[in-house]
PDB file of C-alpha atoms and ligand atoms in Angstrom:
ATOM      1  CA  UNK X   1      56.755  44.327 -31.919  1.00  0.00           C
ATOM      2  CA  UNK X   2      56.315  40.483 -31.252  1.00  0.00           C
ATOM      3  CA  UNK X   3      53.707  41.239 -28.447  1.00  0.00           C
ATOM      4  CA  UNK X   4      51.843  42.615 -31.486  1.00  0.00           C
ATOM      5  CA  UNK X   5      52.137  39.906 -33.596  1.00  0.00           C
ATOM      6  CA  UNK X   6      51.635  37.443 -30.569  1.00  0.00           C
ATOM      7  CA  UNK X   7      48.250  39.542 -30.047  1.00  0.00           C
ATOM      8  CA  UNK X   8      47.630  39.428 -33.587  1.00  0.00           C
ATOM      9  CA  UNK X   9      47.793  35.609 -33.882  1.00  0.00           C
ATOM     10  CA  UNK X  10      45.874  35.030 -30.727  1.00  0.00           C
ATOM     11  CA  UNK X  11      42.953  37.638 -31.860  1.00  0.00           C
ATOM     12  CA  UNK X  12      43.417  35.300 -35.100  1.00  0.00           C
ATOM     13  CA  UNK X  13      42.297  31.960 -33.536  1.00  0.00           C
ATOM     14  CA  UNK X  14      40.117  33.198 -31.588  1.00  0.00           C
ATOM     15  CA  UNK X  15      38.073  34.292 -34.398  1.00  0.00           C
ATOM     16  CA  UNK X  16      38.422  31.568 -36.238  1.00  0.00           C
ATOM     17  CA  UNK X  17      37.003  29.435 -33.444  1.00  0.00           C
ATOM     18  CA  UNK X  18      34.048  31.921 -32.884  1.00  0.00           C
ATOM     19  CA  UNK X  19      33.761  31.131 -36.926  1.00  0.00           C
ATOM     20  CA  UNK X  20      33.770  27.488 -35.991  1.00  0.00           C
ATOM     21  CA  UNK X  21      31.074  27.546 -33.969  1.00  0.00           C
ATOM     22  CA  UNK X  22      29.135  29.851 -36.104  1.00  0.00           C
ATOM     23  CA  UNK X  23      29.604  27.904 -38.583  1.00  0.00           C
ATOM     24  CA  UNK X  24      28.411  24.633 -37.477  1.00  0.00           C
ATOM     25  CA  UNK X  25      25.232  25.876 -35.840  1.00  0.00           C
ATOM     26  CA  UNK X  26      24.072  27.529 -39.298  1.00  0.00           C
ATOM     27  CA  UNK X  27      25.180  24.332 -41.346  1.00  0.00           C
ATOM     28  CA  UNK X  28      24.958  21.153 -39.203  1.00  0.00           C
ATOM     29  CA  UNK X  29      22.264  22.826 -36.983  1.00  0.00           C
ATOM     30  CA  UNK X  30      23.952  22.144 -33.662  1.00  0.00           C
ATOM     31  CA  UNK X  31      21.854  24.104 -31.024  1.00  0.00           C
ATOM     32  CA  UNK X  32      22.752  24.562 -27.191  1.00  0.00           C
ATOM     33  CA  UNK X  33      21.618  21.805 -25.528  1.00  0.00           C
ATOM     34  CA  UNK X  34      18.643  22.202 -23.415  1.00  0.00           C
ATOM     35  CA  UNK X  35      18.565  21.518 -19.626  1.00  0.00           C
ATOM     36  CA  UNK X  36      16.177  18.178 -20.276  1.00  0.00           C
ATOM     37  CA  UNK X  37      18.136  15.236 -21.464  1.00  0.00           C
ATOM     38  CA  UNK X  38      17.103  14.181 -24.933  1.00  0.00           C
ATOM     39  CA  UNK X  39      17.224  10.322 -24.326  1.00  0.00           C
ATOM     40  CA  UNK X  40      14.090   8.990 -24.084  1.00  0.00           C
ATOM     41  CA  UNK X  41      12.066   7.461 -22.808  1.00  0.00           C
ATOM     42  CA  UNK X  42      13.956   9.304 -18.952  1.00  0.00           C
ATOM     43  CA  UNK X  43      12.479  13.132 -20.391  1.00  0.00           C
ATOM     44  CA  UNK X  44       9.265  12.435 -18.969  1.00  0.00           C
ATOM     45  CA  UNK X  45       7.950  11.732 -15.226  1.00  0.00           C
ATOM     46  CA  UNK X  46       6.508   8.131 -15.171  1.00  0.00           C
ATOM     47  CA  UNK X  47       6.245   5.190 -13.015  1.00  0.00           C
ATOM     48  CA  UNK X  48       6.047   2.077 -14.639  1.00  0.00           C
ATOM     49  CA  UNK X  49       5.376  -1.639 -13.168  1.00  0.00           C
ATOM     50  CA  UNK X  50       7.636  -3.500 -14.452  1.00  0.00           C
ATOM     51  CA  UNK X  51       6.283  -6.795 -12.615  1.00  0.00           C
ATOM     52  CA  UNK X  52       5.510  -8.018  -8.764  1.00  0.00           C
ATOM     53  CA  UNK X  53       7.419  -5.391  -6.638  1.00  0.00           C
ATOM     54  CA  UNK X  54       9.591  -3.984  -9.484  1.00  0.00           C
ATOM     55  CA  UNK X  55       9.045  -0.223 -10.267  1.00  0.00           C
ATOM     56  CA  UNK X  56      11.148   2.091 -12.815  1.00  0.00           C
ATOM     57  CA  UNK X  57      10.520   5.358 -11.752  1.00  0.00           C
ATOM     58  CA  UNK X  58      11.320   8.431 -14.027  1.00  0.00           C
ATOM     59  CA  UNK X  59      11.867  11.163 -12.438  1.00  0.00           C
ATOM     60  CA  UNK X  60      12.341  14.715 -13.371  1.00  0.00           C
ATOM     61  CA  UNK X  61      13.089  17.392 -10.927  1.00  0.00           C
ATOM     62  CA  UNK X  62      12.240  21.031 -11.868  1.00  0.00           C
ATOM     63  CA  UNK X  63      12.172  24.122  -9.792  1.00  0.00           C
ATOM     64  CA  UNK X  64      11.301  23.436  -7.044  1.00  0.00           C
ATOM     65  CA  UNK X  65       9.692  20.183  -6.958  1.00  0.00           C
ATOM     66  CA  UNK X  66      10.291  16.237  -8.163  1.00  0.00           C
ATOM     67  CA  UNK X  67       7.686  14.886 -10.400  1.00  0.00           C
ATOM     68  CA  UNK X  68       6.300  11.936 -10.124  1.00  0.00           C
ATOM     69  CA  UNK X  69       5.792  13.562  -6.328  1.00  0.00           C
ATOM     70  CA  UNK X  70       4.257  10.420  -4.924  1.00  0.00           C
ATOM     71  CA  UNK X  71       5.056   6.797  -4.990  1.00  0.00           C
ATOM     72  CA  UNK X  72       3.255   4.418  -3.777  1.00  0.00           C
ATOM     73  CA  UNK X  73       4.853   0.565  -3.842  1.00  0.00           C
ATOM     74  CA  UNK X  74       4.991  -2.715  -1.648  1.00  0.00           C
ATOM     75  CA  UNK X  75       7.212  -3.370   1.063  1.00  0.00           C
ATOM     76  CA  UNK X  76      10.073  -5.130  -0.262  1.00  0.00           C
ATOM     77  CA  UNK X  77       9.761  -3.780  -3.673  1.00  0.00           C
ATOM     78  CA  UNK X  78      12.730  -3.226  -5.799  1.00  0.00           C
ATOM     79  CA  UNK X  79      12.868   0.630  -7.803  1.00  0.00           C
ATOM     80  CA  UNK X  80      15.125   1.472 -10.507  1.00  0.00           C
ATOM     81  CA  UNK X  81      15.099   5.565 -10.835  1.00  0.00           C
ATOM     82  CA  UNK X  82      15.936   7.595 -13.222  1.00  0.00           C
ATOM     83  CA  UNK X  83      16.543  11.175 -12.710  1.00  0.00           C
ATOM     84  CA  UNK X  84      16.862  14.009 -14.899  1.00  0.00           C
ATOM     85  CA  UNK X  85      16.598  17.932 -14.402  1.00  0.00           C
ATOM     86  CA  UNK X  86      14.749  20.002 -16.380  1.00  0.00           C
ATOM     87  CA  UNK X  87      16.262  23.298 -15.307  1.00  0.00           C
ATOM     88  CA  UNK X  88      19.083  23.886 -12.885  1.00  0.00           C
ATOM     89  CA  UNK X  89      20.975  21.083 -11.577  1.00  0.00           C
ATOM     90  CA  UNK X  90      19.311  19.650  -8.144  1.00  0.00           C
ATOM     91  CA  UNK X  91      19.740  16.984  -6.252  1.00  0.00           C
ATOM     92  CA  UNK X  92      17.705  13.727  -5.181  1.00  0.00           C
ATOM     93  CA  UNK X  93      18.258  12.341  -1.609  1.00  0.00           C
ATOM     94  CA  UNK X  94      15.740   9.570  -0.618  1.00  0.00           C
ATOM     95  CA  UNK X  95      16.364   9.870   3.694  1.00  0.00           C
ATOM     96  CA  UNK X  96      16.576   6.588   4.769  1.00  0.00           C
ATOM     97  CA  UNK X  97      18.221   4.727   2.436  1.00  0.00           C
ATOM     98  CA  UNK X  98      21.293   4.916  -0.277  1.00  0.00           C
ATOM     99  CA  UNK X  99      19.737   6.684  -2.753  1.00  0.00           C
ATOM    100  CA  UNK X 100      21.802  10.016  -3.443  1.00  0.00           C
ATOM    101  CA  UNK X 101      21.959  11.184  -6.595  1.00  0.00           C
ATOM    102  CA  UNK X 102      22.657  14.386  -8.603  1.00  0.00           C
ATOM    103  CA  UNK X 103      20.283  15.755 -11.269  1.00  0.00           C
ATOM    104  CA  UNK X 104      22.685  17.268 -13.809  1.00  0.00           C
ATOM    105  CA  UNK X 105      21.142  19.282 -16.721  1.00  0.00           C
ATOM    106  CA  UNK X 106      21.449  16.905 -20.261  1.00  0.00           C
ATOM    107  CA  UNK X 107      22.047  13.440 -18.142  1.00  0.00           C
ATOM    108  CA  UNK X 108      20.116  11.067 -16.756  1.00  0.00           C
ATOM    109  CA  UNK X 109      21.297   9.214 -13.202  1.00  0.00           C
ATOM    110  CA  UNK X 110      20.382   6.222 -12.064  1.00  0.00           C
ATOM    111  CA  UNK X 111      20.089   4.603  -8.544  1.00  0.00           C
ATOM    112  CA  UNK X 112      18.690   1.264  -7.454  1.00  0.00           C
ATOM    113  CA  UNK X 113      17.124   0.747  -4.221  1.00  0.00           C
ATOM    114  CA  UNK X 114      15.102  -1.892  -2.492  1.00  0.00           C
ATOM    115  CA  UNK X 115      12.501  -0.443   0.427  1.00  0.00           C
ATOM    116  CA  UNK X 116      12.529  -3.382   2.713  1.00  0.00           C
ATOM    117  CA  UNK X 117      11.425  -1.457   5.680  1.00  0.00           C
ATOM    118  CA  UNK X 118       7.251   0.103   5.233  1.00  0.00           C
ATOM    119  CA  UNK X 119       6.819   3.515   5.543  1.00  0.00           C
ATOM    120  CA  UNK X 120       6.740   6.974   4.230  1.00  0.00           C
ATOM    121  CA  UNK X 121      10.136   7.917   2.617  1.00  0.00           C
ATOM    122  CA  UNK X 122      11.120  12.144   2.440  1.00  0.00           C
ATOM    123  CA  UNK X 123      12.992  12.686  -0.926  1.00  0.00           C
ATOM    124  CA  UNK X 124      15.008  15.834  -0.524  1.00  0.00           C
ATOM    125  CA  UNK X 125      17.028  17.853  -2.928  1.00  0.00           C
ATOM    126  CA  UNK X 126      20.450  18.278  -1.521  1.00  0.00           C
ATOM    127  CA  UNK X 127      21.350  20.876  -3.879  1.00  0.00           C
ATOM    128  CA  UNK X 128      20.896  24.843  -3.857  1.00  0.00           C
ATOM    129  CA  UNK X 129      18.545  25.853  -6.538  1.00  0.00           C
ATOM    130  CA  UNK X 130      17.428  28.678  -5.612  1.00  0.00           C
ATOM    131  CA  UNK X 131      14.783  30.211  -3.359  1.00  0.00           C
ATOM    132  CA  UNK X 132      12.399  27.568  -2.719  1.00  0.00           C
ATOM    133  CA  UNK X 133      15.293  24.779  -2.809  1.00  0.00           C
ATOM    134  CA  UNK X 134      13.948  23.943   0.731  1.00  0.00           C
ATOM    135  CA  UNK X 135      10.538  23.034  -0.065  1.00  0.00           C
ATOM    136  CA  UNK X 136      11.349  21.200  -3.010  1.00  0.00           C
ATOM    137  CA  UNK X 137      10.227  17.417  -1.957  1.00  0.00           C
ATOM    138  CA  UNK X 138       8.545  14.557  -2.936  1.00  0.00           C
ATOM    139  CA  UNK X 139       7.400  11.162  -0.827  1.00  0.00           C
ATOM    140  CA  UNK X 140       7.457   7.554  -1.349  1.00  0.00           C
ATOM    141  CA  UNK X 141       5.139   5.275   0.475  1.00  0.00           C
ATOM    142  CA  UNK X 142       6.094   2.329   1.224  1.00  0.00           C
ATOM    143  CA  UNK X 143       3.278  -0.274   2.237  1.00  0.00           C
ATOM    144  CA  UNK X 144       0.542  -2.219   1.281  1.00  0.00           C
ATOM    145  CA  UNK X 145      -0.035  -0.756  -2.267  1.00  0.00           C
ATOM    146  CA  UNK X 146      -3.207   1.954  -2.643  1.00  0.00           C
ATOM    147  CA  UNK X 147      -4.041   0.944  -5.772  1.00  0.00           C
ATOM    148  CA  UNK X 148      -5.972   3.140  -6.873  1.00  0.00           C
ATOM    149  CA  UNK X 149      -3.260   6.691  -7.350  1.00  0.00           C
ATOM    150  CA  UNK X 150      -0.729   4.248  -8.419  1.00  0.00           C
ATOM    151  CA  UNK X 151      -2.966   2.841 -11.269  1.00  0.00           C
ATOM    152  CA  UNK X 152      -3.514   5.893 -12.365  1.00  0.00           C
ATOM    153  CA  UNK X 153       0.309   6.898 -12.864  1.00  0.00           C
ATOM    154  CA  UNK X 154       0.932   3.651 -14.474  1.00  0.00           C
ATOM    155  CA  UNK X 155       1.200   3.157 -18.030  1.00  0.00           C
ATOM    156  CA  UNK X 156       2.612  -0.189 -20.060  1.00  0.00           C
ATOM    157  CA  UNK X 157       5.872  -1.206 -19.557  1.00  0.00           C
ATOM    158  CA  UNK X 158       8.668   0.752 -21.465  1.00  0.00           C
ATOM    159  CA  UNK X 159       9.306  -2.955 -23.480  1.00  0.00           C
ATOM    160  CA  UNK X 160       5.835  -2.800 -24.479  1.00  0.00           C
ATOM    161  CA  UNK X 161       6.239   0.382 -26.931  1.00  0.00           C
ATOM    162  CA  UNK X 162       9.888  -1.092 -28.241  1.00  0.00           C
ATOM    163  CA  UNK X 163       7.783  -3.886 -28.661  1.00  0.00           C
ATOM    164  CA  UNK X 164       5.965  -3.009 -31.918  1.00  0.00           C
ATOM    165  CA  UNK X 165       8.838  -1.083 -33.207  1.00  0.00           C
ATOM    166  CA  UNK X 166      10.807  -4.611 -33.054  1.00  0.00           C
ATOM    167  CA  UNK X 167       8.041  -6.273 -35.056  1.00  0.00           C
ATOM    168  CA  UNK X 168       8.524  -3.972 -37.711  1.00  0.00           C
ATOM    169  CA  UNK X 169      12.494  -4.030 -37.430  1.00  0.00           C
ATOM    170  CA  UNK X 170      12.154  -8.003 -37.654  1.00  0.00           C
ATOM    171  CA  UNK X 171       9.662  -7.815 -40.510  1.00  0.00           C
ATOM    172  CA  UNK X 172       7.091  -9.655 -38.762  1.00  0.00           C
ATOM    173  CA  UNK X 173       4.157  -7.071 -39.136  1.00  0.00           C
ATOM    174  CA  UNK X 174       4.841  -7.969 -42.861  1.00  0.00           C
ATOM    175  CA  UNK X 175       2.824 -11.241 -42.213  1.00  0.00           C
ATOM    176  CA  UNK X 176       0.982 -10.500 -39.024  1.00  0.00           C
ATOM    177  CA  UNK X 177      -1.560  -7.869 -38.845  1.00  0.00           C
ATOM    178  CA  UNK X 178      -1.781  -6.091 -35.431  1.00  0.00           C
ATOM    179  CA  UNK X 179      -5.375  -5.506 -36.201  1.00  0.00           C
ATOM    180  CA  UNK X 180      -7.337  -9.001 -36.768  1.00  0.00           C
ATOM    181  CA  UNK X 181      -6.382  -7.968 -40.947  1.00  0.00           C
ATOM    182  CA  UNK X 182      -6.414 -11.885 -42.460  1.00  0.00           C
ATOM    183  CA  UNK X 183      -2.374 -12.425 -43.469  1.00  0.00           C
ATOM    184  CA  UNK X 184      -0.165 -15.032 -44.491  1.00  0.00           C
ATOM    185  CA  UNK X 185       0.362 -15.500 -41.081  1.00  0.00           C
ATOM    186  CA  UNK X 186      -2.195 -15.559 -38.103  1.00  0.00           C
ATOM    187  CA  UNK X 187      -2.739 -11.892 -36.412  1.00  0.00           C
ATOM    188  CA  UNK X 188      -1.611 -11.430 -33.504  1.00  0.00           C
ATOM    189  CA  UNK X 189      -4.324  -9.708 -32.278  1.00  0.00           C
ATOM    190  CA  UNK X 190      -5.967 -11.521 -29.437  1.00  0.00           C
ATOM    191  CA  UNK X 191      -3.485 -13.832 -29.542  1.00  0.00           C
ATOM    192  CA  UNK X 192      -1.924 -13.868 -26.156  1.00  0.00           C
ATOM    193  CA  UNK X 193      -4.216 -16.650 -23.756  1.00  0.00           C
ATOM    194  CA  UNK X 194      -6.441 -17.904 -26.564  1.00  0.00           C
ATOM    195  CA  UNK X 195      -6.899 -21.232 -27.752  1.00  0.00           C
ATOM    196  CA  UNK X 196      -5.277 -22.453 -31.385  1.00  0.00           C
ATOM    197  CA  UNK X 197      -6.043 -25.217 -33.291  1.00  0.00           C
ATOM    198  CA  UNK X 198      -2.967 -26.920 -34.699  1.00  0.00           C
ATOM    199  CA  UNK X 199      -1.980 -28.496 -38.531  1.00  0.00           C
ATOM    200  CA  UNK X 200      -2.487 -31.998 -36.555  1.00  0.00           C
ATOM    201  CA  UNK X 201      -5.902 -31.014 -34.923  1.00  0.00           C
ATOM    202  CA  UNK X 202      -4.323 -30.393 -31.161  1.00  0.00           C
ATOM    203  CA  UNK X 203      -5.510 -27.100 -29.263  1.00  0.00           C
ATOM    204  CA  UNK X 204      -2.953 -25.309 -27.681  1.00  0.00           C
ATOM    205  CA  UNK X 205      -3.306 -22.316 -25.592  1.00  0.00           C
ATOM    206  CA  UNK X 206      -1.077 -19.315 -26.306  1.00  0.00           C
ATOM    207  CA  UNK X 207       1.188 -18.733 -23.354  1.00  0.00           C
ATOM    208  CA  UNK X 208       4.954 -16.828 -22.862  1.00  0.00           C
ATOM    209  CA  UNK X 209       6.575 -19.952 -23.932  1.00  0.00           C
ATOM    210  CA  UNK X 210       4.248 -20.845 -27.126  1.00  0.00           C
ATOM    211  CA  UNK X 211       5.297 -17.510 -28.494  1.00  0.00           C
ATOM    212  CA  UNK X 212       8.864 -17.459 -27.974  1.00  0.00           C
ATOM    213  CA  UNK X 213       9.267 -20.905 -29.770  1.00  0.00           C
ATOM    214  CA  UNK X 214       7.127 -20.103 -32.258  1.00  0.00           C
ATOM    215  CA  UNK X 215       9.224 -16.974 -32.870  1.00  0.00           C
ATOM    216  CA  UNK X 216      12.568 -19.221 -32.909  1.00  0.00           C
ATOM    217  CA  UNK X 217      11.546 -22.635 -34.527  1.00  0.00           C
ATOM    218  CA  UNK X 218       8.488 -21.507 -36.333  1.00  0.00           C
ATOM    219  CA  UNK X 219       7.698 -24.850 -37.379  1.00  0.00           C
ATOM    220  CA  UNK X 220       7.599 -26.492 -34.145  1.00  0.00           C
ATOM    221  CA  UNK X 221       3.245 -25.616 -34.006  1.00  0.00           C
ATOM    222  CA  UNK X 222       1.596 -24.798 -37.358  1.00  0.00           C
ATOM    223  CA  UNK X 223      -1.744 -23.591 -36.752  1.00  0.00           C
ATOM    224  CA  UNK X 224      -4.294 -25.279 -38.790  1.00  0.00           C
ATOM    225  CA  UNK X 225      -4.824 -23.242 -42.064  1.00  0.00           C
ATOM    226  CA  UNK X 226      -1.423 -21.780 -42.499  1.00  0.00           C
ATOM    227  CA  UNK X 227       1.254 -22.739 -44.398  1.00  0.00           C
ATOM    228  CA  UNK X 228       4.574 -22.970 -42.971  1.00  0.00           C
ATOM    229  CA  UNK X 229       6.267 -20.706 -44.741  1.00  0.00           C
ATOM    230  CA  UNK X 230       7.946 -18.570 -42.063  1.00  0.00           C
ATOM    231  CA  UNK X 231      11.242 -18.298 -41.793  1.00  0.00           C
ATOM    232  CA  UNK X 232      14.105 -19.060 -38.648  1.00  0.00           C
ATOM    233  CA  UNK X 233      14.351 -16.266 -36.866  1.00  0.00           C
ATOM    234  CA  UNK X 234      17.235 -15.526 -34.956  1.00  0.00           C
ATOM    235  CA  UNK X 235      16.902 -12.623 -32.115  1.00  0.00           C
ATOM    236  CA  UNK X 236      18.912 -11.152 -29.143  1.00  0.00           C
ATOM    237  CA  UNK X 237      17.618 -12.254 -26.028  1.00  0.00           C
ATOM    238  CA  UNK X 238      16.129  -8.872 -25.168  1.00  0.00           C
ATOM    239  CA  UNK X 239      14.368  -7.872 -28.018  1.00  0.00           C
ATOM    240  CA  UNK X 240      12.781 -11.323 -28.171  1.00  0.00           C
ATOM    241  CA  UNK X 241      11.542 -10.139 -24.265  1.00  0.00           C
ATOM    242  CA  UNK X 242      10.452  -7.125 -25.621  1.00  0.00           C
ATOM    243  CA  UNK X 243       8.665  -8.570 -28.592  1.00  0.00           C
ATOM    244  CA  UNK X 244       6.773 -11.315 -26.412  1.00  0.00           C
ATOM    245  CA  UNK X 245       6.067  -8.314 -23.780  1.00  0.00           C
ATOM    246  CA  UNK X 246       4.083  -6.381 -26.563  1.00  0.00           C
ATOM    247  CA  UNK X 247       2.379  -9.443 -28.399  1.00  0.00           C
ATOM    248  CA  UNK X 248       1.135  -9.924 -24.824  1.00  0.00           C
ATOM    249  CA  UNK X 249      -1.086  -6.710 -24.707  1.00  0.00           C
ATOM    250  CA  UNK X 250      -2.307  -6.737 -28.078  1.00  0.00           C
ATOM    251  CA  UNK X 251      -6.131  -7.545 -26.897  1.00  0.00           C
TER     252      UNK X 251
HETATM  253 CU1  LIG U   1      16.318  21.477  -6.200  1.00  0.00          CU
HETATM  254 CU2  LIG U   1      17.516  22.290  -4.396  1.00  0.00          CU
END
């Protein structure tokens, strides 16, 4: 008699847990989550140049190979990688040096590693994925840069597309067009390496360091037929980076 009601009770919550879950994916539209990690900007194979000899490299690895599959970078450059799966989980050996990292389904690992030594670099999944798991490789050279199947991989900086959404989170598109539009304030397009008049009839070219003070002490340079009318601005170190990044490819 009490095994039945223990029985009962346990057939009890477990249906009411199977109605938990049922529950929350038709209401709050919770799904399974998908093998790809959701956090951008790591969902996508990319290799971006973040400056002399520093690479971030995305990379995704899929049955049964690692995309980007070739790297190209300078002796004694520094790559951060990020790896994600976008299938089973695999794993990401670069022979030769540190590197050794899992690519687990939903997360996204990351590994630094400088390549001091030149030469051509085997990346390896260590992991069984199934039948071609053998096969599945990519390369990184290390050398004298090709540049021409690097430049094609590379797009802007990941700052650069934070960039604009900064200038909108900070208000400054508000004032400044991104376009050459006439404002209260000057555009910025163009404005990175050009020459400015100033209020007191100096020119002034537009460098790294113009920007960034004229971002915190907005007074310091007026340029000749604007008012000074924008405010103090105070912002974190790294969106300040990111914002000066992006005014600096608006041609
Ligand atoms: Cu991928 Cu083994």
């Amino acid at each position: 008699m009490l095994e039945k009601r223990i029985l009962a009770a346990a057939t009890v919550f477990v249906l009411s847990i199977a109605g938990v879950i049922a529950l929350s994916v038709r209401l709050f539209g919770i799904d399974l989550p998908t093998c790809l990690t959701d956090v951008r900007p790591f969902n996508d194979a990319k290799i971006l140049e973040q400056g002399p000899n520093r690479y971030e490299v995305h990379y995704v690895a899929r049955m049964w190979k690692f995309e980007p599959a070739d790297l190209n970078v300078e002796t004694g450059s520094t790559v951060d990688i990020y790896l994600s799966t976008a299938d089973v989980t695999h794993g990401m050996q670069i022979v030769g040096t540190n590197v050794n990292l899992m690519a687990v389904p939903g997360a996204v690992n990351y590994a630094r590693t400088k390549f001091d030594r030149p030469g051509d670099y085997l990346v390896v999944c260590n992991e069984y994925c199934g039948i071609q798991h053998h096969n599945m490789a990519a390369r990184i050279h290390v050398g004298a840069k090709a540049p021409k199947p690097l430049a094609e991989n590379v797009i802007p900086p990941a700052a650069a597309a934070s960039g604009k959404d900064l200038l909108d989170k900070y208000g400054c598109t508000a004032c400044h067009s991104l376009d050459g539009a006439a404002g209260p304030g000057p555009t910025f397009k163009g404005l990175y390496g050009s020459q400015r008049t100033l209020a007191d009839g100096k020119t002034i070219a537009v460098t790294d360091g113009y920007l960034r003070e004229s971002i915190e002490k907005p007074d310091a340079k007026i340029v000749k037929g604007f008012d000074p009318v924008m405010p103090t601005m105070t912002i974190p170190p790294n969106d300040l980076h990111a914002i000066v990044e992006y005014l600096e490819t608006i041609k």
